[in-house]
XYZ file of C-alpha atoms in Angstrom:
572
model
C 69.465 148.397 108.134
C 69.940 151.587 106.611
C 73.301 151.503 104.403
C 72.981 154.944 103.393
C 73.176 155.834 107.063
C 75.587 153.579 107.431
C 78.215 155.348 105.244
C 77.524 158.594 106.781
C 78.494 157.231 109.908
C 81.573 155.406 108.761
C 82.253 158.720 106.801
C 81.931 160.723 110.222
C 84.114 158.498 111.754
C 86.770 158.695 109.555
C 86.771 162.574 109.032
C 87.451 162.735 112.998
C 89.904 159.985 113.199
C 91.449 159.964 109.408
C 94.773 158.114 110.907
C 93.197 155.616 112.861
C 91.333 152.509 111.358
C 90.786 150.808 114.789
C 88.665 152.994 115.717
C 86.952 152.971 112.464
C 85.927 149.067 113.208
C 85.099 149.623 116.586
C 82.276 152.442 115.425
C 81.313 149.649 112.492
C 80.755 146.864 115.011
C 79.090 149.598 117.630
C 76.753 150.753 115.053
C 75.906 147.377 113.856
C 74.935 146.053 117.263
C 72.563 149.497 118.094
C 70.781 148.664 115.076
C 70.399 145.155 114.924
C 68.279 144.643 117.933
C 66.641 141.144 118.752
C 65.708 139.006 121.617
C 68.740 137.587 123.454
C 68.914 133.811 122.394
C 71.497 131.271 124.195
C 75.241 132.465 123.789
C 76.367 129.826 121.428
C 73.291 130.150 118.970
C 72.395 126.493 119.027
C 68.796 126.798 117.476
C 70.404 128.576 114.300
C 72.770 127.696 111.457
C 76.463 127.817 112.213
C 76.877 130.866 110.428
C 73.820 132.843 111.954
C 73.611 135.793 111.958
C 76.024 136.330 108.805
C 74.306 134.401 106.679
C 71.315 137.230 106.909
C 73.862 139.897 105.675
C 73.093 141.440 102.389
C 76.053 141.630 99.897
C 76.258 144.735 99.943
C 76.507 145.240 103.361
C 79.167 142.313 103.238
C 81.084 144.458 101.267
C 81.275 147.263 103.279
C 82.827 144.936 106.153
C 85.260 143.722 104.195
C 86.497 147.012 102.717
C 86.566 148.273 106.274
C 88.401 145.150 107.709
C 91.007 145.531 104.863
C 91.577 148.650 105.381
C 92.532 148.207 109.770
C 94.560 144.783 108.666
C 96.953 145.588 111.172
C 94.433 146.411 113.783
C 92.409 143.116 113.338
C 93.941 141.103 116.649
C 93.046 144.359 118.719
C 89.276 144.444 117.451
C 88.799 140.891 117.613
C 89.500 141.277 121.524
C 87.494 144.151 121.246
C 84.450 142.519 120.275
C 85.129 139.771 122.707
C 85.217 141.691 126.097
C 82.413 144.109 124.962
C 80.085 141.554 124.717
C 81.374 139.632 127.892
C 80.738 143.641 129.407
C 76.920 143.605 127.921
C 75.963 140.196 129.384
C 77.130 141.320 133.345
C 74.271 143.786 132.399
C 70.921 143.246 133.220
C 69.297 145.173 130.177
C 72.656 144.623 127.763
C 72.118 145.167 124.274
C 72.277 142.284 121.965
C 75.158 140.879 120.557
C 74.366 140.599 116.989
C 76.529 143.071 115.872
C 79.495 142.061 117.519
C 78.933 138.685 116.474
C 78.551 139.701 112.377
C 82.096 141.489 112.925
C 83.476 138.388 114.398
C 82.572 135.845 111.809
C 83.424 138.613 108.875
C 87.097 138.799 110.322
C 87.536 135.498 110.895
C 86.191 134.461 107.480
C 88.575 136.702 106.437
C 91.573 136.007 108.826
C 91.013 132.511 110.969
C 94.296 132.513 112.652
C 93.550 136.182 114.801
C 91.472 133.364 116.732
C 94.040 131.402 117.657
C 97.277 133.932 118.273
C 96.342 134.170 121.852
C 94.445 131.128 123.115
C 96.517 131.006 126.508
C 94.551 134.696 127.770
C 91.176 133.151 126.688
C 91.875 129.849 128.779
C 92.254 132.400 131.918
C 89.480 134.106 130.791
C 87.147 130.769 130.881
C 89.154 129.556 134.164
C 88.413 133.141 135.778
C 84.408 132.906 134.455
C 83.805 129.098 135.192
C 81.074 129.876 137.335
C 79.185 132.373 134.293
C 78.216 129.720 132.032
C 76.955 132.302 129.776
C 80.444 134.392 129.293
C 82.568 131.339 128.595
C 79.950 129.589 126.072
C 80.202 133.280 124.127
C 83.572 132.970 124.226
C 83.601 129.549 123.039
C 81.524 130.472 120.189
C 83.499 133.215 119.166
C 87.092 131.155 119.232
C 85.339 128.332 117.814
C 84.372 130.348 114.673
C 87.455 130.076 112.943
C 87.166 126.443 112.290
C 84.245 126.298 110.049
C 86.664 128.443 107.548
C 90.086 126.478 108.167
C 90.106 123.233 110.120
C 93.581 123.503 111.500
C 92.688 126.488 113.076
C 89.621 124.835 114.500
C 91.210 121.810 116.275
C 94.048 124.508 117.229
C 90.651 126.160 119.549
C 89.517 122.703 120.646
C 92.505 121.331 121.563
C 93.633 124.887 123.176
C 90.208 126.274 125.299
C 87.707 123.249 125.007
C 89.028 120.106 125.370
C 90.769 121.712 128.976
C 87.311 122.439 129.807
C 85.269 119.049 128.503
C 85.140 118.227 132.185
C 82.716 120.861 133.049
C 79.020 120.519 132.860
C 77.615 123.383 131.806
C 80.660 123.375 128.830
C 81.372 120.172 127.980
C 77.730 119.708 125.610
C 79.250 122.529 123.426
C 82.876 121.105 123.150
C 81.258 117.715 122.043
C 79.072 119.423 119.406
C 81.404 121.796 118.257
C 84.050 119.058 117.661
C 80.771 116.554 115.814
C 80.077 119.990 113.461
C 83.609 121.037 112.837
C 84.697 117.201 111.302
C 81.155 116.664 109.970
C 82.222 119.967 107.653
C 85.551 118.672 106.996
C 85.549 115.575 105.480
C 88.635 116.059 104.372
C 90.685 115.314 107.341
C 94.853 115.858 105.603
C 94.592 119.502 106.850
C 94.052 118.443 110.526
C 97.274 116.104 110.353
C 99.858 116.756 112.819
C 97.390 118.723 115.119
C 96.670 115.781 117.653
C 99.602 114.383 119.447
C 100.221 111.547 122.706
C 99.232 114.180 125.310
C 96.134 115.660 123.800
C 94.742 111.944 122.047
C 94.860 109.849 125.097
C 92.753 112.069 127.569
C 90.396 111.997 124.271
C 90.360 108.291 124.640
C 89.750 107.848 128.324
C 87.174 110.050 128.019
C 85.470 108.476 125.178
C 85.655 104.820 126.924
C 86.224 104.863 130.528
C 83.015 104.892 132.538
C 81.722 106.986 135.165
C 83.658 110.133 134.316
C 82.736 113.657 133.771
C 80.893 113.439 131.162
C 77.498 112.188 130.519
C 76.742 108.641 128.539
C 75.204 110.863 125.844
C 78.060 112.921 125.114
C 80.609 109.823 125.769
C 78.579 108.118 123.172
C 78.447 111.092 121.000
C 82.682 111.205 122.182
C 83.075 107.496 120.723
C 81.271 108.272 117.446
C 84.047 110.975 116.652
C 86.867 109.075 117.948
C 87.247 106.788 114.955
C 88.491 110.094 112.717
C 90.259 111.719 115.672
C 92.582 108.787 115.929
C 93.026 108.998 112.075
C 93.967 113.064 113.061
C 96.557 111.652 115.623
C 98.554 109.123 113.226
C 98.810 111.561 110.312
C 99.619 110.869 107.386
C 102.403 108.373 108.307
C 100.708 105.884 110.505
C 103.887 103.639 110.239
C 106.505 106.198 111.318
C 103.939 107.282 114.625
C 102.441 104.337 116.138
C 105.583 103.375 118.248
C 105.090 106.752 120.246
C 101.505 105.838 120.970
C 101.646 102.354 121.789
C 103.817 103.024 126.040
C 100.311 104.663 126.645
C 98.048 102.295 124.706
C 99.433 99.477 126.631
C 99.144 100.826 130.151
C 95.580 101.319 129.900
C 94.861 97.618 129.078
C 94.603 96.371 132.569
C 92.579 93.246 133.324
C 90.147 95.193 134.983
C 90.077 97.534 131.575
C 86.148 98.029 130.416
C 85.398 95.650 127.318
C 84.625 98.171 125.008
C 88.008 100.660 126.109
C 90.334 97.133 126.354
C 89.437 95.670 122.494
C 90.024 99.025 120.954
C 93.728 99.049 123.071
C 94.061 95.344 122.197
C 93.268 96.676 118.334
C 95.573 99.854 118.624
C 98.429 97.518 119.819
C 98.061 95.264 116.689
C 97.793 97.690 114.331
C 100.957 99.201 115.751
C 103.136 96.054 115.351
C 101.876 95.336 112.045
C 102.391 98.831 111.007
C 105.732 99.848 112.937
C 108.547 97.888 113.720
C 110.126 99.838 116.304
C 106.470 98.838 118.948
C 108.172 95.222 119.129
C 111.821 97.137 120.440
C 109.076 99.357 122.934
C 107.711 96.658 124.144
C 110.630 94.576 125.342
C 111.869 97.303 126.715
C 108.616 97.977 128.944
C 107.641 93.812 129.285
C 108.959 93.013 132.690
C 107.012 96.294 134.129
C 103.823 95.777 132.008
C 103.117 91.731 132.556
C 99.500 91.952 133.247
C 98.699 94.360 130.355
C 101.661 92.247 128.115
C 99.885 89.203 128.534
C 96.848 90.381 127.215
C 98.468 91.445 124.455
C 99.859 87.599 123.887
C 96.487 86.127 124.036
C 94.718 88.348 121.705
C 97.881 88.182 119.334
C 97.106 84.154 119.805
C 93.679 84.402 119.282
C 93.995 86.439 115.772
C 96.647 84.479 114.588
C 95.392 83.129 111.575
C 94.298 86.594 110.398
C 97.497 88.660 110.918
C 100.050 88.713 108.061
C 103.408 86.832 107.810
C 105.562 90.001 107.936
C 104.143 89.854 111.924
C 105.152 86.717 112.616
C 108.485 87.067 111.593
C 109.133 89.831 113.645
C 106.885 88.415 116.496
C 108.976 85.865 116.899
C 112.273 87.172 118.031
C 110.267 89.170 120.601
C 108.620 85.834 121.863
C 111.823 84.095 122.165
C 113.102 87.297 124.331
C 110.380 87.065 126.405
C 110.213 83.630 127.135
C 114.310 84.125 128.613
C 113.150 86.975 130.533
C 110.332 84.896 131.914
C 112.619 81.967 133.162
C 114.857 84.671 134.637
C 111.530 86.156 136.685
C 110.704 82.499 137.314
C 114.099 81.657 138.993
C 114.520 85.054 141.179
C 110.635 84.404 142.232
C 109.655 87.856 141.423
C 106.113 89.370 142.475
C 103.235 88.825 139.804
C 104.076 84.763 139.389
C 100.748 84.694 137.932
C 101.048 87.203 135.164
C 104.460 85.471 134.326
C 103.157 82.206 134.045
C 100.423 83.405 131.753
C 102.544 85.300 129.690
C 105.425 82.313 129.521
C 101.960 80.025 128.811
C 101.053 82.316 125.800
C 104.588 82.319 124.517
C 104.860 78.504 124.299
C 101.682 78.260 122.663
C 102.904 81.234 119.748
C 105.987 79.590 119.472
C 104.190 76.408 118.587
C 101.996 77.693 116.366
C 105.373 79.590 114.687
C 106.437 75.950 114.761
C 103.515 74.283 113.142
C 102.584 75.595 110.072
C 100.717 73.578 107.495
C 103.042 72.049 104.984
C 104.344 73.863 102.031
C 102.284 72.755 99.392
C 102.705 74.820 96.885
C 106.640 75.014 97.527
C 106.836 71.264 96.997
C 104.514 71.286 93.165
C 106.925 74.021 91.889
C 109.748 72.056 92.966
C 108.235 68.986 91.388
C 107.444 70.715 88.332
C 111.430 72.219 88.044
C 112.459 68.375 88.525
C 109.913 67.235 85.279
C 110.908 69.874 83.634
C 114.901 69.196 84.117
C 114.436 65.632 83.219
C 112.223 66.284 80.208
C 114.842 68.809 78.495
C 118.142 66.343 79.856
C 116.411 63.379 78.134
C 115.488 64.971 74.613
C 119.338 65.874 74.664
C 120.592 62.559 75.918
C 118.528 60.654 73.313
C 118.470 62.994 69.996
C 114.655 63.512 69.326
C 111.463 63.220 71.095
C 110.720 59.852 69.696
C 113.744 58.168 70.472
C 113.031 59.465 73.863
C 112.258 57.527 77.257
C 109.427 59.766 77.778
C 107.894 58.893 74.385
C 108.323 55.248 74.905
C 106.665 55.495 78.335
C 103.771 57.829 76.749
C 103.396 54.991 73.831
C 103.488 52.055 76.402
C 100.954 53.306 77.991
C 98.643 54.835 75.362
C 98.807 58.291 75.811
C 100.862 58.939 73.020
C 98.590 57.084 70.075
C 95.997 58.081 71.508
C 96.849 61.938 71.878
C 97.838 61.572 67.899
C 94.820 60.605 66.705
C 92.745 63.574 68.801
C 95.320 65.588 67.156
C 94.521 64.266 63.854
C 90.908 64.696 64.090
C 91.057 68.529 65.419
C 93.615 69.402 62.531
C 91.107 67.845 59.991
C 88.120 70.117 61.258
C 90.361 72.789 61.757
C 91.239 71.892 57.463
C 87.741 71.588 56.874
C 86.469 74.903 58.572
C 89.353 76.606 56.930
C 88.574 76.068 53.469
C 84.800 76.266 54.201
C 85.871 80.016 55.562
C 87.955 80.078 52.217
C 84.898 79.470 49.691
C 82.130 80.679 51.945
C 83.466 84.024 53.208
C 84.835 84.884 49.305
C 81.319 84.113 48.197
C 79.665 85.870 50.388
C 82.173 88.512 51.712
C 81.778 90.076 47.731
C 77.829 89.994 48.595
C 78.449 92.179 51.423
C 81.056 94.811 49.994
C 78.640 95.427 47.209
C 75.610 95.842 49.846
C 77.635 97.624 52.353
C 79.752 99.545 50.041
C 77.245 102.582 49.342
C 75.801 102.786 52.829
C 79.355 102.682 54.157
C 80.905 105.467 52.305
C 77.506 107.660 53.175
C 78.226 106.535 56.589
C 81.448 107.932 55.875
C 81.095 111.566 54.366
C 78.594 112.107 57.185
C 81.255 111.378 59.893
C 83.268 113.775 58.062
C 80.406 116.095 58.269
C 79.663 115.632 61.748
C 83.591 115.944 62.613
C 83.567 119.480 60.665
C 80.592 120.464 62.451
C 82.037 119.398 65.967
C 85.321 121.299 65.222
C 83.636 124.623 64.341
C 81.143 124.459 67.412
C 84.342 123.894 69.363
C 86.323 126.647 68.010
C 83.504 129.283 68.600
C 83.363 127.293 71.963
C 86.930 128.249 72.558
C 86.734 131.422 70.952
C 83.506 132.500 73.594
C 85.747 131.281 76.425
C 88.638 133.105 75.519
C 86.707 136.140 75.104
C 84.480 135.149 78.665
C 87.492 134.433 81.322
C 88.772 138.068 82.004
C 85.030 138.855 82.684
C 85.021 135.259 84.939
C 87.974 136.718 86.399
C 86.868 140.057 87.490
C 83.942 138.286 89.171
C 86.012 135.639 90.908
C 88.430 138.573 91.801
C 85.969 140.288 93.626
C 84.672 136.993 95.813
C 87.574 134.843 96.018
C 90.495 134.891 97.878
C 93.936 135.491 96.007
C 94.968 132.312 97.296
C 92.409 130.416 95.146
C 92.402 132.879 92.119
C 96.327 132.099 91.792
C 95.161 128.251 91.783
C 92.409 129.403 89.469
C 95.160 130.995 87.011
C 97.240 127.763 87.608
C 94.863 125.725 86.321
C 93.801 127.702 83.691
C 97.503 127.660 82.232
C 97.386 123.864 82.646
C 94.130 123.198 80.397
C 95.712 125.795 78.009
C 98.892 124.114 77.833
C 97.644 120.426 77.515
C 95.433 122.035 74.567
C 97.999 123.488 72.901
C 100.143 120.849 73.137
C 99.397 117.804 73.958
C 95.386 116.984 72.786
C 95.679 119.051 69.158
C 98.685 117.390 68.289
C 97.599 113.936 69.277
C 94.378 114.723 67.198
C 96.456 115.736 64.254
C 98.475 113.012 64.451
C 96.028 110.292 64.445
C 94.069 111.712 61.645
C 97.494 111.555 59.683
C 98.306 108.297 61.003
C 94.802 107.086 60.043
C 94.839 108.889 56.238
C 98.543 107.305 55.759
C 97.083 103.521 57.031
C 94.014 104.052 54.697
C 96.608 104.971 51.715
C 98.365 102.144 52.083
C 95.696 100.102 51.949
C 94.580 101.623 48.692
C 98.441 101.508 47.307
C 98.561 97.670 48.350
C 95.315 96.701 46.923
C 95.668 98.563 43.710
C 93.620 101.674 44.498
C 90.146 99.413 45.178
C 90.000 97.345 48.506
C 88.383 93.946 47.465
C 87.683 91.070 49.580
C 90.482 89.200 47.643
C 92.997 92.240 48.561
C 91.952 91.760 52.334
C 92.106 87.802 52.459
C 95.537 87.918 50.804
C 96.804 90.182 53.655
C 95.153 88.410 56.134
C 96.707 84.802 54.692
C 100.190 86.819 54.785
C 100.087 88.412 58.707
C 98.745 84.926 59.632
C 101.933 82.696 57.780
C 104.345 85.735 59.165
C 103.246 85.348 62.291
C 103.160 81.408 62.587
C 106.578 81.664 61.210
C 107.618 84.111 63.781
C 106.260 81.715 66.703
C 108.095 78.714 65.112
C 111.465 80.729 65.139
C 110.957 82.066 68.623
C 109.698 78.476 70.202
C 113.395 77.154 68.370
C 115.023 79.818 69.993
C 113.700 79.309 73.348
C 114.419 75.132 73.212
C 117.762 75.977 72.261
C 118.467 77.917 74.787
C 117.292 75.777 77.432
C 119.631 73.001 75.985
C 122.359 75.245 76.082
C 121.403 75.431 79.291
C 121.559 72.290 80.645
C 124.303 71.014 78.813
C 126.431 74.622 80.639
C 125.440 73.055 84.052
């Protein structure tokens, strides 16, 4: 393509029509799709990359759409329709031109502006309703809405929902709804954007077309359907599963029939769980829709029965006033003899056996130690106060009557006497040799020393010219994201920047500074406390003083403690 040209042309245009940029677009995407001629592929480009044919676009030609789009901003909803029809005019032709050009325009805009896609959805539904018998002109409009989604996922489920999930029924459609939907979530990972996008109305037709059998769709795309639907019910629930599920669960237990597919009646069985164990207000739900729901409420019971053992106590608890309603509203169905005896029976069956098993639980173990262990306690502390002393104690007598006691003493006896004799070996052995290894360490040590300090000089300096060569390097970085970023992201940019800068400045220097002169004042002490030269004899003298403090401290603080629990129980 000849750029040179190009401008001329653009030029031309905008010497005739100097206050009109619409019609400066419409000669950019006219000239574009003269030029770039090529054989005329399917209409929703499936052999090619998602972004063909803009990803062939030089930069500088980029450029020059983007300039020209900036400057018609408040023409862009106009040209994107623009685009749109003329190409839907070139394909009723028998030698149309190709699209190409048209196509470059509409993924520049809507790389640039995703949500001109989706201001008028309602007009392109008519338009594929009106053309459902020219495959061809509703797949190019599909491909044209559907463009704005690999930019922005909200705007992308906003097309799916709005023009292709109406249409997934249709054969010569539906492949490129189910593919467009498998691209546009394999791209966004991330699904928090999407939240809010899929409610009750637009999730369940999702689901009955993912599961039930023999409907429009083929058992390749229903599989491909049932891959996806795992993150489109994440999509539905939001962020707030817990505040949502009690909408979804009327419609999730409708579906689960008896004669519900297996596949389609575990995942309702599933949904229904997860929305009592996540929302409260299902239980209030389903009272209210029990006696009109038996068959699919009975279901419900037996599953609940059948996971029992894995679902969590909180359940139960609330499972259980819901059981007890149900099983008066059975004896009331039982007594008037209304229609569906069956389904009450089974359901007044599965409540007897969850109330039961509400009924039996294992006993409480653990309950009954800790209680024991409060009672030994009690009677341990009540009989040291009743008697005076440990010895004169019924607990010591019992202990020496029955061996315990002499014969804990004398293991006593033996550990303190090793722990005596590997103390003063540790005394004599680590003086002796401890001086051995402060005069063979010393040397290498304080080398080891000055070169950390010569290391941490070196560091510092390479850092500073580091931070020096950024400083002087981010307005260039800037200019260049400037030119290729949106202002959205160079404002985060600057944010962020500001944030390093300010946790710099104040919070990592300081902290630096202040452990080196925490770490120069402990190393001063030391030298004040040992006279100036740090000696094994200085160390084990400190070491002999932390370690008496400390016993002392744990002697005071296990009086205090005993005390206190007299107090205690001599108060009660």
């Amino acid at each position: 393509l000849d750029l040179v040209d190009l401008q001329k042309e653009l030029q031309k245009s905008r010497n005739v029509f100097p206050e009109n940029p619409s019609v400066w677009v419409k000669d950019l995407a006219g000239y574009l799709n003269y030029k770039l001629q090529a054989p005329r592929s399917d209409p929703v480009l499936s052999q090619h990359p998602h972004d063909y044919p803009y990803c062939l676009v030089s930069k500088e030609l980029r450029s020059i759409i983007r300039s020209l789009l900036a400057k018609a901003s408040d023409f862009l909803e106009l040209f994107f329709d623009h685009c749109i029809y003329t190409m839907l005019q070139e394909l009723d032709k028998a030698q149309g031109e190709s699209l190409h050009g048209y196509r470059i325009c509409i993924q520049a805009l809507l790389l640039y502006r995703p949500r001109i896609a989706t201001t008028n959805l309602a007009k392109y539904l008519e338009v594929l309703r009106s053309q459902q018998n020219r495959p061809a002109k509703c797949l190019t409009v599909l491909w044209a809405l559907g463009q704005a989604g690999f930019t922005d996922l909200h705007e992308g489920l906003k097309v799916w929902l709005g023009v292709m999930l109406p249409v997934l029924g249709i054969k010569s459609l539906s492949p490129y709804a189910v593919s467009y939907l498998d691209r546009l979530l394999m791209m966004h990972p991330n699904l928090t954007k999407g939240f809010g996008m899929i409610g009750p109305k637009d999730f369940f037709p999702l689901l009955d077309f993912a599961f039930m059998p023999n409907n429009s769709l083929s058992p390749s795309l229903q599989e491909q359907l049932r891959r996806l639907y795992p993150r489109l019910k994440v999509l539905a629930l939001g962020a707030r599963p817990e505040a949502a599920l009690h909408t979804y669960f009327p419609s999730f237990l409708s579906r689960a029939t008896p004669a519900c597919p297996p596949a389609m009646k575990d995942e309702l069985l599933t949904s229904m769980s997860q929305c009592l164990s996540l929302d409260p207000l299902s239980f209030s739900v389903w009272r209210q829709l029990y006696t009109k729901h038996l068959a699919q409420s009975s279901l419900l019971l037996n599953h609940l029965l059948e996971s029992w053992e894995s679902s969590s106590k909180k359940v139960h608890q609330s499972l259980q006033e819901t059981v007890r309603s149900f099983k008066v509203t059975n004896e009331e169905l039982a007594a008037r003899g209304a229609a569906g005896d069956q389904h009450v029976a089974a359901c007044d069956a599965a409540c007897k056996e969850l109330l039961c098993k509400m009924r039996g639980r294992g006993f409480p173990w653990p309950q009954l130690l800790l209680v024991l262990l409060i009672l030994a306690a009690g009677f341990f502390l009540h009989d040291l106060q009743t008697h005076g002393s440990f010895q004169a104690s019924s607990c010591a007598r019992l202990l020496r009557s029955s061996g315990v006691l002499p014969a804990s003493q004398l293991a006593w006896q033996k550990v303190s006497r090793a722990c005596l004799q590997g103390y003063r070996w540790l005394e004599h052995g680590l003086a002796q040799h401890g001086s051995v290894a402060v005069s063979v360490l010393r040397p290498q040590l304080e080398l080891l020393w000055n070169a950390s300090g010569e290391v941490a000089r070196a560091v510092s300096l390479q850092g500073c010219s580091l931070l020096s060569w950024l400083q002087g390097s981010l307005p260039c970085l800037g200019d260049w994201l400037q030119s290729r970023l949106p202002e959205a992201l160079l404002h985060l940019a600057e944010c962020v920047r500001e944030l390093l800068q300010f946790v710099l400045r104040s919070c990592l220097l300081p902290l630096l500074q202040g452990l080196a002169a925490a770490l120069q004042r402990g190393w001063q002490r030391c030298l004040d406390s040992c006279s100036g030269e740090v000696t094994w004899a200085c160390v084990r003298d400190h070491l002999v003083s932390f370690t008496y403090s400390s016993w002392l401290y744990l002697q005071d603080a296990t009086l205090a403690l005993k005390n206190w629990a007299l107090a205690m129980m001599s108060g009660h």
